[in-house]
mmCIF file of N, CA, C and O in Angstrom:
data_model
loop_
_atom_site.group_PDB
_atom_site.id
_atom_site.type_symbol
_atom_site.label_atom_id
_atom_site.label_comp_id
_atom_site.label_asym_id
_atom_site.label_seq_id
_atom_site.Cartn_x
_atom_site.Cartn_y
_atom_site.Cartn_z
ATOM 1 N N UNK L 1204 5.663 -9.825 -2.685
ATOM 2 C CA UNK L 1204 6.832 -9.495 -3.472
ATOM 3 C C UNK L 1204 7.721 -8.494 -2.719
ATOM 4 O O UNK L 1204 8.905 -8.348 -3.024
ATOM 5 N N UNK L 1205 7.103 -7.779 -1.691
ATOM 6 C CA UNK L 1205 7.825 -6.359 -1.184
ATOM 7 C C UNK L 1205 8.816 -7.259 -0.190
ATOM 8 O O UNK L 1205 10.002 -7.083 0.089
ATOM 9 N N UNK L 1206 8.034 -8.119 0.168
ATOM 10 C CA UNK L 1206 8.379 -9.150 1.781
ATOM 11 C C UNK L 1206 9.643 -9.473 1.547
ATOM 12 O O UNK L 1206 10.618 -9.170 2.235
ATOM 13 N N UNK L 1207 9.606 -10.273 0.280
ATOM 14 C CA UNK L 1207 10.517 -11.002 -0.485
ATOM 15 C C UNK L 1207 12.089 -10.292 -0.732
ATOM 16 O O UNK L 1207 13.225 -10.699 -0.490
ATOM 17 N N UNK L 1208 11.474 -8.856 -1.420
ATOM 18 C CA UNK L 1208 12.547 -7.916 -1.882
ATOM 19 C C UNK L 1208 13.619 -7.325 -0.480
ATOM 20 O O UNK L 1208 14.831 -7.114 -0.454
ATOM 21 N N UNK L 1209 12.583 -7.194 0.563
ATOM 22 C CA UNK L 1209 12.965 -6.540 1.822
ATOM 23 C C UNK L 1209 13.847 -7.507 2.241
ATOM 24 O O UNK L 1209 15.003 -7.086 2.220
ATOM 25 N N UNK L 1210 13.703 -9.025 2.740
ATOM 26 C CA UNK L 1210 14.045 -9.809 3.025
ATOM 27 C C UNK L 1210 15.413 -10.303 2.201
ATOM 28 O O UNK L 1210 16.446 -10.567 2.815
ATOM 29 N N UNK L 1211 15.312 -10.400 0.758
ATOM 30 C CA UNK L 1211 16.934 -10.308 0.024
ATOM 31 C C UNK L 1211 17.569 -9.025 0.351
ATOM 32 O O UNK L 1211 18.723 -9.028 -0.078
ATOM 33 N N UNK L 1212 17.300 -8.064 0.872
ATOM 34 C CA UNK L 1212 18.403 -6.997 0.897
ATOM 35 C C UNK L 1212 19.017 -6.474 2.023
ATOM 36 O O UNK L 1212 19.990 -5.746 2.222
ATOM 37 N N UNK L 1213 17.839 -7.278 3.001
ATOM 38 C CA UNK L 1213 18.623 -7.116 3.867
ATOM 39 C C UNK L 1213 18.951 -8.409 5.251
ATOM 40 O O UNK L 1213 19.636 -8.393 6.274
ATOM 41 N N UNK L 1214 18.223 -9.236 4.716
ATOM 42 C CA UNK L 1214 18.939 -10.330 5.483
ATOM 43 C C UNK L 1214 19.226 -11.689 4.438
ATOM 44 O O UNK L 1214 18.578 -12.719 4.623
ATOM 45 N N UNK L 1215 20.208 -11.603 3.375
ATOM 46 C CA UNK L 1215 20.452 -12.695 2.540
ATOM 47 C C UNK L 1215 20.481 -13.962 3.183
ATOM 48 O O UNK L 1215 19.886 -14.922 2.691
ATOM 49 N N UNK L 1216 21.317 -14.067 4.559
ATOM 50 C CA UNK L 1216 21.298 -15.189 4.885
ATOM 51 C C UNK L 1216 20.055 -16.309 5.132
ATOM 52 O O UNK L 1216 20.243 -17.491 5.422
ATOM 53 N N UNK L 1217 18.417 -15.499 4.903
ATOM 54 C CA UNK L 1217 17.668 -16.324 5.020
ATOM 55 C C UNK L 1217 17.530 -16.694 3.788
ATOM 56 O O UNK L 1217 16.845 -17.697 3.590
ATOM 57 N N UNK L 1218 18.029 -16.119 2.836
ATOM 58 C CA UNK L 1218 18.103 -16.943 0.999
ATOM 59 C C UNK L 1218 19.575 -17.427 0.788
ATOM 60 O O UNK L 1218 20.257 -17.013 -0.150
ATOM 61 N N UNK L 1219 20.038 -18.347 1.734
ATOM 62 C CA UNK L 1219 21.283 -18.830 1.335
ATOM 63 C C UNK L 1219 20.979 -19.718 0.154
ATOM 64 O O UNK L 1219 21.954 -20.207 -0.416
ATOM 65 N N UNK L 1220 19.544 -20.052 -0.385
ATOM 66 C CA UNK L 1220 19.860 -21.602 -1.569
ATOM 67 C C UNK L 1220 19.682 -20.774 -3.107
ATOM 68 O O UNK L 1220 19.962 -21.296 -4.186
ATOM 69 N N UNK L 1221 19.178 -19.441 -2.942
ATOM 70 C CA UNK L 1221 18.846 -18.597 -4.410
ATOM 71 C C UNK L 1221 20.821 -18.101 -4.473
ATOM 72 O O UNK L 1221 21.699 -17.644 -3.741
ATOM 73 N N UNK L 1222 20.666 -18.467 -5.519
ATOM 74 C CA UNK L 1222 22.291 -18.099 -5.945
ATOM 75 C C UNK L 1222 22.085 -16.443 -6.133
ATOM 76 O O UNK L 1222 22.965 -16.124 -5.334
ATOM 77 N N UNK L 1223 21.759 -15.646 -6.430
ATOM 78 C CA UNK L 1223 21.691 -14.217 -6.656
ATOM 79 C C UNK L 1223 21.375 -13.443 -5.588
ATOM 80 O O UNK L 1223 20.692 -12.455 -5.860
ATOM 81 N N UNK L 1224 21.747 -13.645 -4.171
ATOM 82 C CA UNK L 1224 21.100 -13.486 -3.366
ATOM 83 C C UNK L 1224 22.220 -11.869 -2.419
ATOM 84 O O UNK L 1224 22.201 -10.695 -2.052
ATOM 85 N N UNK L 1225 23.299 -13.610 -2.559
ATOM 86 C CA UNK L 1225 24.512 -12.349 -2.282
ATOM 87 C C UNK L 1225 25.130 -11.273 -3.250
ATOM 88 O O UNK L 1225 26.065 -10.548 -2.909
ATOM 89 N N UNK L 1226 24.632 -11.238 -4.273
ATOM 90 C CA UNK L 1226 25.381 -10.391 -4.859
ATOM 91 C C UNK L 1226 24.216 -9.203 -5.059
ATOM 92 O O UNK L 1226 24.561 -8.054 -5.336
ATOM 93 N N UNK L 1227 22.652 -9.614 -4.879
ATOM 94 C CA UNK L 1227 21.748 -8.320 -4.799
ATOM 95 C C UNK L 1227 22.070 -7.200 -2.908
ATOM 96 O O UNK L 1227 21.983 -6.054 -2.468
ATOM 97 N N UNK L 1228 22.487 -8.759 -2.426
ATOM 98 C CA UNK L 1228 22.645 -8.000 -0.671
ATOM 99 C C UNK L 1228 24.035 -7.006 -0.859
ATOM 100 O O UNK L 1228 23.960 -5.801 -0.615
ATOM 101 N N UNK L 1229 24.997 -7.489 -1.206
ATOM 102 C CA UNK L 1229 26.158 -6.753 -1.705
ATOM 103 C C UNK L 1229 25.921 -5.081 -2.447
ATOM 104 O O UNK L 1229 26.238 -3.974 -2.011
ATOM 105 N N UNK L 1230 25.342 -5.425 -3.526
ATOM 106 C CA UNK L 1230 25.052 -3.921 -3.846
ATOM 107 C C UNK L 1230 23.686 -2.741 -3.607
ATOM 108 O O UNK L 1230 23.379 -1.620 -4.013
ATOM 109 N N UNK L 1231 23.130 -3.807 -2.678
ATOM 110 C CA UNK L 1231 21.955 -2.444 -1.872
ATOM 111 C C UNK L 1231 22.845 -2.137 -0.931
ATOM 112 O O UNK L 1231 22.616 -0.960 -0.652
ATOM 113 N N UNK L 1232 24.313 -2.781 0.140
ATOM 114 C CA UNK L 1232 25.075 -2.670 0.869
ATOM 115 C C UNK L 1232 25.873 -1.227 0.199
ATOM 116 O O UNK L 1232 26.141 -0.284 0.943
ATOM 117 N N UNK L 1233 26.163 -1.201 -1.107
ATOM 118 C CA UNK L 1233 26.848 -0.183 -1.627
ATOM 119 C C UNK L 1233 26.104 1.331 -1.599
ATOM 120 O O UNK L 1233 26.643 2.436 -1.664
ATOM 121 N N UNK L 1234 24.854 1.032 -1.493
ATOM 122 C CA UNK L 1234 24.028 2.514 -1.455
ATOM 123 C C UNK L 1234 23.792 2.890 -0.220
ATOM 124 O O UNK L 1234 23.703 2.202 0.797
ATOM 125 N N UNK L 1235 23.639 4.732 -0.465
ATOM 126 C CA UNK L 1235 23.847 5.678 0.647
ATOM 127 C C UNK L 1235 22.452 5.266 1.403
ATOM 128 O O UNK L 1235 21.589 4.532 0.921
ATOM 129 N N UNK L 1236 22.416 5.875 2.650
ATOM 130 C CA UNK L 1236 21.418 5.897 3.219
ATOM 131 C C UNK L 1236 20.334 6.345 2.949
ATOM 132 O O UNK L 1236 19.328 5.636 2.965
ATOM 133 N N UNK L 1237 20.316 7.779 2.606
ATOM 134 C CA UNK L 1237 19.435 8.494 1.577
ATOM 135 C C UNK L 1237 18.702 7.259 0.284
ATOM 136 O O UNK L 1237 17.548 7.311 -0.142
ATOM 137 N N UNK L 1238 19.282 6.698 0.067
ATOM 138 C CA UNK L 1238 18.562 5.894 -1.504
ATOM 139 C C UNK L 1238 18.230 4.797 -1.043
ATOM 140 O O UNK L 1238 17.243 4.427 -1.680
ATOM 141 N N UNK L 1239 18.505 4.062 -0.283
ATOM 142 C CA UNK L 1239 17.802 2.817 0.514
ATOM 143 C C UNK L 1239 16.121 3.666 1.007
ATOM 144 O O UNK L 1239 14.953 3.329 0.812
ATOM 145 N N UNK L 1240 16.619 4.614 1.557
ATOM 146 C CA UNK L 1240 15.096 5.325 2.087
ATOM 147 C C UNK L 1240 14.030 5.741 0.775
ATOM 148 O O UNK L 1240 12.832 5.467 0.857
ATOM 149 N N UNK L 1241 14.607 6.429 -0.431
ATOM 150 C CA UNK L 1241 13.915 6.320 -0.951
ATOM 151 C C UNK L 1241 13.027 4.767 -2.034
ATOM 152 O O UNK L 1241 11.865 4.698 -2.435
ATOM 153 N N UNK L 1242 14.246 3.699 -2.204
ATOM 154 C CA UNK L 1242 13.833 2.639 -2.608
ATOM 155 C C UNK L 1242 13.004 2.061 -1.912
ATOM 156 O O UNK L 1242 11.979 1.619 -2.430
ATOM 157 N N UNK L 1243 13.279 1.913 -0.432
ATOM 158 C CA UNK L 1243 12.164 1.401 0.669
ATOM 159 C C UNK L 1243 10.882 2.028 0.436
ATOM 160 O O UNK L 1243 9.942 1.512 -0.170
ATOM 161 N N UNK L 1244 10.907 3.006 0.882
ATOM 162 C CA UNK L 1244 9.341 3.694 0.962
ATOM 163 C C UNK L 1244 8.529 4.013 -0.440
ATOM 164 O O UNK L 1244 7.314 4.074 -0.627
ATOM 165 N N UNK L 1245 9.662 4.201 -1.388
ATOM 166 C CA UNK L 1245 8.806 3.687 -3.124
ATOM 167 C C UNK L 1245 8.566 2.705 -3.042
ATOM 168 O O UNK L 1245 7.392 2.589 -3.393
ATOM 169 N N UNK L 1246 8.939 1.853 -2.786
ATOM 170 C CA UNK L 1246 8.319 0.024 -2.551
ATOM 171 C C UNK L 1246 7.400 -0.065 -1.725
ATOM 172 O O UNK L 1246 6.489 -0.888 -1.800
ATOM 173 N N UNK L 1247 7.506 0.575 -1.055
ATOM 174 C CA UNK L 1247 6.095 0.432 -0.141
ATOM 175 C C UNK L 1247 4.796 1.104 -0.778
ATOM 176 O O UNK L 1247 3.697 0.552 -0.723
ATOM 177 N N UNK L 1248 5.013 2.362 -1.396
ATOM 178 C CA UNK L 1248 4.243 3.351 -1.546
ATOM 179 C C UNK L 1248 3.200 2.738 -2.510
ATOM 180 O O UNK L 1248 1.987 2.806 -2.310
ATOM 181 N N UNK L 1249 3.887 2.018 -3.778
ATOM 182 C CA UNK L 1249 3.363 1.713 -4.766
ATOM 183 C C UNK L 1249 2.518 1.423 -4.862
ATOM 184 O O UNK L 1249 1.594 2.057 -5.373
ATOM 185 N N UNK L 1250 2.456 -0.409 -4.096
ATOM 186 C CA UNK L 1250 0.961 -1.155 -4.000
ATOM 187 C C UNK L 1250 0.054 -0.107 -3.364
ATOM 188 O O UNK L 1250 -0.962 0.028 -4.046
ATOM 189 N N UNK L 1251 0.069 0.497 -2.539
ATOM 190 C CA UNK L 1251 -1.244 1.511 -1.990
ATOM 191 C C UNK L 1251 -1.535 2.150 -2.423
ATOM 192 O O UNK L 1251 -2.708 2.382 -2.131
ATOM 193 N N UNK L 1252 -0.891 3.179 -3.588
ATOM 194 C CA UNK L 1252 -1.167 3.681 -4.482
ATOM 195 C C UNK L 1252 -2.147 2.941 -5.371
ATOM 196 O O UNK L 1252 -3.230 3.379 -5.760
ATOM 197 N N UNK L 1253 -1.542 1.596 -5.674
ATOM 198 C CA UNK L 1253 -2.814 1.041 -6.273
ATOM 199 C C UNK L 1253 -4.248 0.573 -5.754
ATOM 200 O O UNK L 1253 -5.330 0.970 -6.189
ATOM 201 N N UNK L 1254 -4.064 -0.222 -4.877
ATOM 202 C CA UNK L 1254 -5.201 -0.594 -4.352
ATOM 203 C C UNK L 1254 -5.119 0.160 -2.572
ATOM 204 O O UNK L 1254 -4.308 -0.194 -1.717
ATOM 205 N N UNK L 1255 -5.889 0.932 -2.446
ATOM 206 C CA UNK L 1255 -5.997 1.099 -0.645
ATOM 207 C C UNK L 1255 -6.438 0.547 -0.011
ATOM 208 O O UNK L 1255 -7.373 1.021 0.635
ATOM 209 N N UNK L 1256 -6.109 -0.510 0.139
ATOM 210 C CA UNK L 1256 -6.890 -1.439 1.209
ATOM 211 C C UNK L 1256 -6.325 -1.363 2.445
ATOM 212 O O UNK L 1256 -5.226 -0.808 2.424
ATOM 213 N N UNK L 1257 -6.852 -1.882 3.965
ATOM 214 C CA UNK L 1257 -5.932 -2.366 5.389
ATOM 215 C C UNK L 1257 -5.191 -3.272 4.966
ATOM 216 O O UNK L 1257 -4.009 -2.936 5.035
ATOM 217 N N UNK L 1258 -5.315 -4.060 4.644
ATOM 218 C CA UNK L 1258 -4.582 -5.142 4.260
ATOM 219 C C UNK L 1258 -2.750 -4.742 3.461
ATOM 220 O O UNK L 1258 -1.644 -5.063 3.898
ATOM 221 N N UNK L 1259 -3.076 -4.043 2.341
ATOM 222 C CA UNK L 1259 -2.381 -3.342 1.863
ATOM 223 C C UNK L 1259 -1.232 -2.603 2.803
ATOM 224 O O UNK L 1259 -0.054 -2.913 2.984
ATOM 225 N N UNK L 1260 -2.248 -1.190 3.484
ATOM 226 C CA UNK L 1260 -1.485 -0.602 4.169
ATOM 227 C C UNK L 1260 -0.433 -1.258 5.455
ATOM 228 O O UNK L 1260 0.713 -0.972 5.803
ATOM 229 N N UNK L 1261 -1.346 -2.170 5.897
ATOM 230 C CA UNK L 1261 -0.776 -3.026 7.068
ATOM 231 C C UNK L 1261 0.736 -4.022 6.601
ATOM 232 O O UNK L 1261 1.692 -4.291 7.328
ATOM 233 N N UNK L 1262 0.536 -4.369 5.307
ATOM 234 C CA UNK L 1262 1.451 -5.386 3.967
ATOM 235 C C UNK L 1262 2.669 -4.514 4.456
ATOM 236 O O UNK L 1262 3.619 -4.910 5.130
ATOM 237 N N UNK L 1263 2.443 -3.250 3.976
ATOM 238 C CA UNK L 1263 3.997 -2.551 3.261
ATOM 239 C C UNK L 1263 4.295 -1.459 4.333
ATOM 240 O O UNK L 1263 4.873 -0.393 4.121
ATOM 241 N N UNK L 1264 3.821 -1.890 5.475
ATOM 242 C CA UNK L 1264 4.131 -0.931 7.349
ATOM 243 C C UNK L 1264 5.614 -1.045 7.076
ATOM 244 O O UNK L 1264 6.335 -0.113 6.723
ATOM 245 N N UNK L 1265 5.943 -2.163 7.260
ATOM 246 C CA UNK L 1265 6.876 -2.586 7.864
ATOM 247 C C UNK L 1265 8.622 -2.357 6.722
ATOM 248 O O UNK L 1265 9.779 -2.586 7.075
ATOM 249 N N UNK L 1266 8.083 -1.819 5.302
ATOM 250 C CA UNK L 1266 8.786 -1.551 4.403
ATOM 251 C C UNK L 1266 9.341 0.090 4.052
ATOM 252 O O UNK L 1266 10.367 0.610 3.613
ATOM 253 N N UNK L 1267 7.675 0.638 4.650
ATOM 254 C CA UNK L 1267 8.140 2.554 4.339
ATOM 255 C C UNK L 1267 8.493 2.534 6.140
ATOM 256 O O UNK L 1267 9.352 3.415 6.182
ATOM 257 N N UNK L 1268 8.325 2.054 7.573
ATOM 258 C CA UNK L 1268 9.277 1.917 8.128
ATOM 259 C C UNK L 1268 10.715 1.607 8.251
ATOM 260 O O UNK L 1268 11.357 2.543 8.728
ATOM 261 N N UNK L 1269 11.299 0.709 7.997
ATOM 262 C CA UNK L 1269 12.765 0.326 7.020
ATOM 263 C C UNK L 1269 13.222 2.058 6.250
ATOM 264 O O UNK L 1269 14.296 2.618 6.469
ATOM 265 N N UNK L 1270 12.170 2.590 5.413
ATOM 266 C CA UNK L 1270 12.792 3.565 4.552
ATOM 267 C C UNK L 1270 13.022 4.748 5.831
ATOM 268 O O UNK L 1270 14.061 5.374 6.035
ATOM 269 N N UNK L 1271 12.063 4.821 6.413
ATOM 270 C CA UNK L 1271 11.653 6.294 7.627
ATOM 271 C C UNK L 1271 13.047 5.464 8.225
ATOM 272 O O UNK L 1271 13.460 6.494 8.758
ATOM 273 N N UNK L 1272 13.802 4.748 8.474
ATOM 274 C CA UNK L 1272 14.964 4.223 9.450
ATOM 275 C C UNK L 1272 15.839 5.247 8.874
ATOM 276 O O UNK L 1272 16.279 6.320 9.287
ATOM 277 N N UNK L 1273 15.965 4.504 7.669
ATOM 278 C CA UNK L 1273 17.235 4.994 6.745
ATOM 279 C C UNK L 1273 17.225 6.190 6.554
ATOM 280 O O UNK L 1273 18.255 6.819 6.793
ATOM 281 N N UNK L 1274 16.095 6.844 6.080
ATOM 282 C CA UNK L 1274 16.283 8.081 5.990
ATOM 283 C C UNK L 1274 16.473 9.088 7.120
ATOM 284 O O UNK L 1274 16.850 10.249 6.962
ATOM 285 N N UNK L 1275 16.069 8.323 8.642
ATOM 286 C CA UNK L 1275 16.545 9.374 9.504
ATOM 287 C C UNK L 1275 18.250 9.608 9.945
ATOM 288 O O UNK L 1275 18.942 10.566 10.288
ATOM 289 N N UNK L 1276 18.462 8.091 9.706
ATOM 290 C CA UNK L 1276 20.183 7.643 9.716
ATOM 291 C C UNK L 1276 20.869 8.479 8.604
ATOM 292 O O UNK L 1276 22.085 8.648 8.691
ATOM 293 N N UNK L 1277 20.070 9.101 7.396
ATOM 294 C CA UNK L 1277 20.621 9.775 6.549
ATOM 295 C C UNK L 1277 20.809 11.121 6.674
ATOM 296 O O UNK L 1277 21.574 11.696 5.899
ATOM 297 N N UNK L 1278 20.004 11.935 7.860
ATOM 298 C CA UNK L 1278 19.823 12.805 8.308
ATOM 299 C C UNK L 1278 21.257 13.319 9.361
ATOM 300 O O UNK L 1278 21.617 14.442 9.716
ATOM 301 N N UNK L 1279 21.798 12.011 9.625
ATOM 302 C CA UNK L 1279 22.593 12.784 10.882
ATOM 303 C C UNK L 1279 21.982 12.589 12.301
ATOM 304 O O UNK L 1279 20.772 12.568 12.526
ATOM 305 N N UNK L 1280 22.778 12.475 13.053
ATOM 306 C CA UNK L 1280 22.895 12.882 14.838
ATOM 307 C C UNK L 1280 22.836 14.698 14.358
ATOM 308 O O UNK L 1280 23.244 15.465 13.485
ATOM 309 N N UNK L 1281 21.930 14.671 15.768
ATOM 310 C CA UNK L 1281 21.363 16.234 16.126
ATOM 311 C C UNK L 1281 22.608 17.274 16.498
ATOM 312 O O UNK L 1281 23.195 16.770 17.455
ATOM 313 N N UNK L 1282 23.075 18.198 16.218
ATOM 314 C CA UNK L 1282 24.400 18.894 16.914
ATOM 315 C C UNK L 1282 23.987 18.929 17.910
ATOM 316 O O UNK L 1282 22.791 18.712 18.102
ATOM 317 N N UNK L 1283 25.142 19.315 19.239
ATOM 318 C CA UNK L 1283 24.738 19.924 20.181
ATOM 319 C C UNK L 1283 24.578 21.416 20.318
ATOM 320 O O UNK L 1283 24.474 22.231 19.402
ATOM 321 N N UNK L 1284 24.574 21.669 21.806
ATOM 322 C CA UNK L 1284 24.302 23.393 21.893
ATOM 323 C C UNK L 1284 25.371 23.940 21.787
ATOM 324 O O UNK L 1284 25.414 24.950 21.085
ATOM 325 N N UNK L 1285 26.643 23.442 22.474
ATOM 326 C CA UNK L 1285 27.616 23.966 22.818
ATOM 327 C C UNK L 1285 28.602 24.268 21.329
ATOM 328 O O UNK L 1285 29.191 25.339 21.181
ATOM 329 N N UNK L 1286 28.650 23.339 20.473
ATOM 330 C CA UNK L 1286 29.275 23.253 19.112
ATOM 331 C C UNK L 1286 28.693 24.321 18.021
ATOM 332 O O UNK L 1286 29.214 24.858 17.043
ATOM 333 N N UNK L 1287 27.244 24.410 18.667
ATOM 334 C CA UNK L 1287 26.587 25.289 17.616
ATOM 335 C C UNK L 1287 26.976 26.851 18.009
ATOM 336 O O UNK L 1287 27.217 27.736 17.187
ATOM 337 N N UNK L 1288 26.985 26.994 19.474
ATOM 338 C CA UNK L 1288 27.411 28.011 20.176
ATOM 339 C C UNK L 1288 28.649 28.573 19.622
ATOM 340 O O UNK L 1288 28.672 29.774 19.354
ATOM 341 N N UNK L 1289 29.356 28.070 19.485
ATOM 342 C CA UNK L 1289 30.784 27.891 18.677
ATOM 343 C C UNK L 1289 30.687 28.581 17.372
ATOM 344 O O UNK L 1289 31.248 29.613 17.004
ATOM 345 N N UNK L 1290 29.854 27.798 16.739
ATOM 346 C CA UNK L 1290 30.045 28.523 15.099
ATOM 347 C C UNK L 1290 29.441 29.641 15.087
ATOM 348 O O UNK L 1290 29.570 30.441 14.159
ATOM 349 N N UNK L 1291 28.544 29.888 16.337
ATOM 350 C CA UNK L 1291 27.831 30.810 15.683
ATOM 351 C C UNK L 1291 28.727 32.192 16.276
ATOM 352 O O UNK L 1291 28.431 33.259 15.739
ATOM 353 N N UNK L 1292 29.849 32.228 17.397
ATOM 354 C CA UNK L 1292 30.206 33.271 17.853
ATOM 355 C C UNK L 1292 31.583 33.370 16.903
ATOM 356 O O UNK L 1292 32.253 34.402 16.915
ATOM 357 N N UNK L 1293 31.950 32.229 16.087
ATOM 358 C CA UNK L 1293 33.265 32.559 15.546
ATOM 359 C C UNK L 1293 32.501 33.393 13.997
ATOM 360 O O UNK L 1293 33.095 34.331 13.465
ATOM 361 N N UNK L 1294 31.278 32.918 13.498
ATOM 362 C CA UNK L 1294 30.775 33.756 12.491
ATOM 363 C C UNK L 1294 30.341 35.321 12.492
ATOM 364 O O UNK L 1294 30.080 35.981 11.486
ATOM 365 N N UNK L 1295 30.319 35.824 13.997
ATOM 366 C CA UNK L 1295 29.883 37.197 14.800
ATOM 367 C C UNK L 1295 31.326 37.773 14.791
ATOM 368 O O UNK L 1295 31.513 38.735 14.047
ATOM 369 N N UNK L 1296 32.623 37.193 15.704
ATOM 370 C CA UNK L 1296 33.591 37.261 15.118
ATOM 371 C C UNK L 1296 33.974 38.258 13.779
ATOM 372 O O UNK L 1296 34.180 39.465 13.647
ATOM 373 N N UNK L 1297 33.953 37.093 12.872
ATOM 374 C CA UNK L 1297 34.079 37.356 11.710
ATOM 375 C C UNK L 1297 33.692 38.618 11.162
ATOM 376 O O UNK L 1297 34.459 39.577 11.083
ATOM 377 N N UNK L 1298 32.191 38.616 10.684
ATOM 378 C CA UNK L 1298 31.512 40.014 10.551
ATOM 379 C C UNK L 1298 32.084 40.829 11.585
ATOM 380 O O UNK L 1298 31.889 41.920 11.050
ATOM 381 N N UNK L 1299 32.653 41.106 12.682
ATOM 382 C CA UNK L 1299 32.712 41.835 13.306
ATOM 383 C C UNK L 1299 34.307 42.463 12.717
ATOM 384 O O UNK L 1299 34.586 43.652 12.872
ATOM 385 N N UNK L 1300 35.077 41.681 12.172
ATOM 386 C CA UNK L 1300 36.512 41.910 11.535
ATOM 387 C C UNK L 1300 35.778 42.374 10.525
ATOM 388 O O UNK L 1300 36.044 43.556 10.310
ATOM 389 N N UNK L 1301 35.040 41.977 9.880
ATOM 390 C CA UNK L 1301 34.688 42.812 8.578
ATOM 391 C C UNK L 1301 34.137 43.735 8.536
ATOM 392 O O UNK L 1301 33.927 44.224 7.426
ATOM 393 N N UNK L 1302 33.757 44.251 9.465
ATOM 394 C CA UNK L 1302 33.161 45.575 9.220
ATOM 395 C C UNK L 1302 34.181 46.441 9.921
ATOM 396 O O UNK L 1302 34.025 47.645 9.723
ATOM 397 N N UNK L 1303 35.101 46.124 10.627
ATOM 398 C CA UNK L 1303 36.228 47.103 11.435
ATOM 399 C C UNK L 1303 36.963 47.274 10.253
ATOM 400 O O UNK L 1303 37.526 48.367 10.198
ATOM 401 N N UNK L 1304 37.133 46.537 9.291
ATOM 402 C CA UNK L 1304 37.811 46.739 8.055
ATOM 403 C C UNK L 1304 37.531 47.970 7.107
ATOM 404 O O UNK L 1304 38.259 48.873 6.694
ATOM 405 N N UNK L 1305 36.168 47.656 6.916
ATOM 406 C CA UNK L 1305 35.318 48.411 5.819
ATOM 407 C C UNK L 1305 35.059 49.809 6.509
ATOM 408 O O UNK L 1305 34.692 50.674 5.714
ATOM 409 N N UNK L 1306 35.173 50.204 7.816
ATOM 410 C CA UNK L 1306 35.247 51.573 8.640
ATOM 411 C C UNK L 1306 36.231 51.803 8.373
ATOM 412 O O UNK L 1306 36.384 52.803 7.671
ATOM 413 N N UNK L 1307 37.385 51.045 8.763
ATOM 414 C CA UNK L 1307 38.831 51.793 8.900
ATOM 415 C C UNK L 1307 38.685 51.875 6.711
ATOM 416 O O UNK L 1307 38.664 53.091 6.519
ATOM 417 N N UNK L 1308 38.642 51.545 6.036
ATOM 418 C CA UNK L 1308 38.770 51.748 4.656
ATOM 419 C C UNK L 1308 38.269 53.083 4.309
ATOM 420 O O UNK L 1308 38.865 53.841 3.544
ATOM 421 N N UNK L 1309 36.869 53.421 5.043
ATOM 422 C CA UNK L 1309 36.310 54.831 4.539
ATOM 423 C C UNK L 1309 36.780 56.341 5.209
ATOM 424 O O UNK L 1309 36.624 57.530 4.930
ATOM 425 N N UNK L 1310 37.422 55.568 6.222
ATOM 426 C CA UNK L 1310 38.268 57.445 7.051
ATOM 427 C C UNK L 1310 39.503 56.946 6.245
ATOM 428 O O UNK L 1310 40.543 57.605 6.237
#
């Protein structure tokens, strides 16, 4: 059933003859990355939850993988050094105006 579910949502074209096919691919298409990851890997999670078998675990690999995708795609690209370098000297900056402020306020 997971095979099945995985397979309508994200490659409809192998269910071109089920009429409901495109319109379930259409609106998992509408959700964030974040909620595909968690629908994936709840779908996976479930059956093992019920029964632990290899069989099982080996079944629904390939489904809380799919979710671990999405959810790292939901995460973002890593900053770099140089950008971070950036915020962090314009925030030093900053505090540094604010406290020349709050001196010059008390003489």
């Amino acid at each position: 059933m997971n095979a099945f579910i995985l397979l309508l949502c994200e490659a409809p074209f192998c269910c071109q003859f089920i009429e409901f096919a495109n319109t379930v691919a259409e609106k998992v298409d509408r959700l964030r990355s974040w909620q595909k990851a968690v629908f994936y890997c709840g779908m996976a999670v479930v059956p093992i939850v019920i029964n632990l078998t290899l069989t099982t675990l080996l079944g629904n690999a390939i489904a809380f993988a799919t979710g671990v995708l999405y959810g790292l795609s939901a995460l973002g690209k890593k900053g770099d050094a140089i950008s971070y370098a950036r915020i962090q000297q314009q925030r030093q900056q900053a505090d540094e105006e604010k406290l020349a402020e709050t001196l010059e306020g008390e003489l």
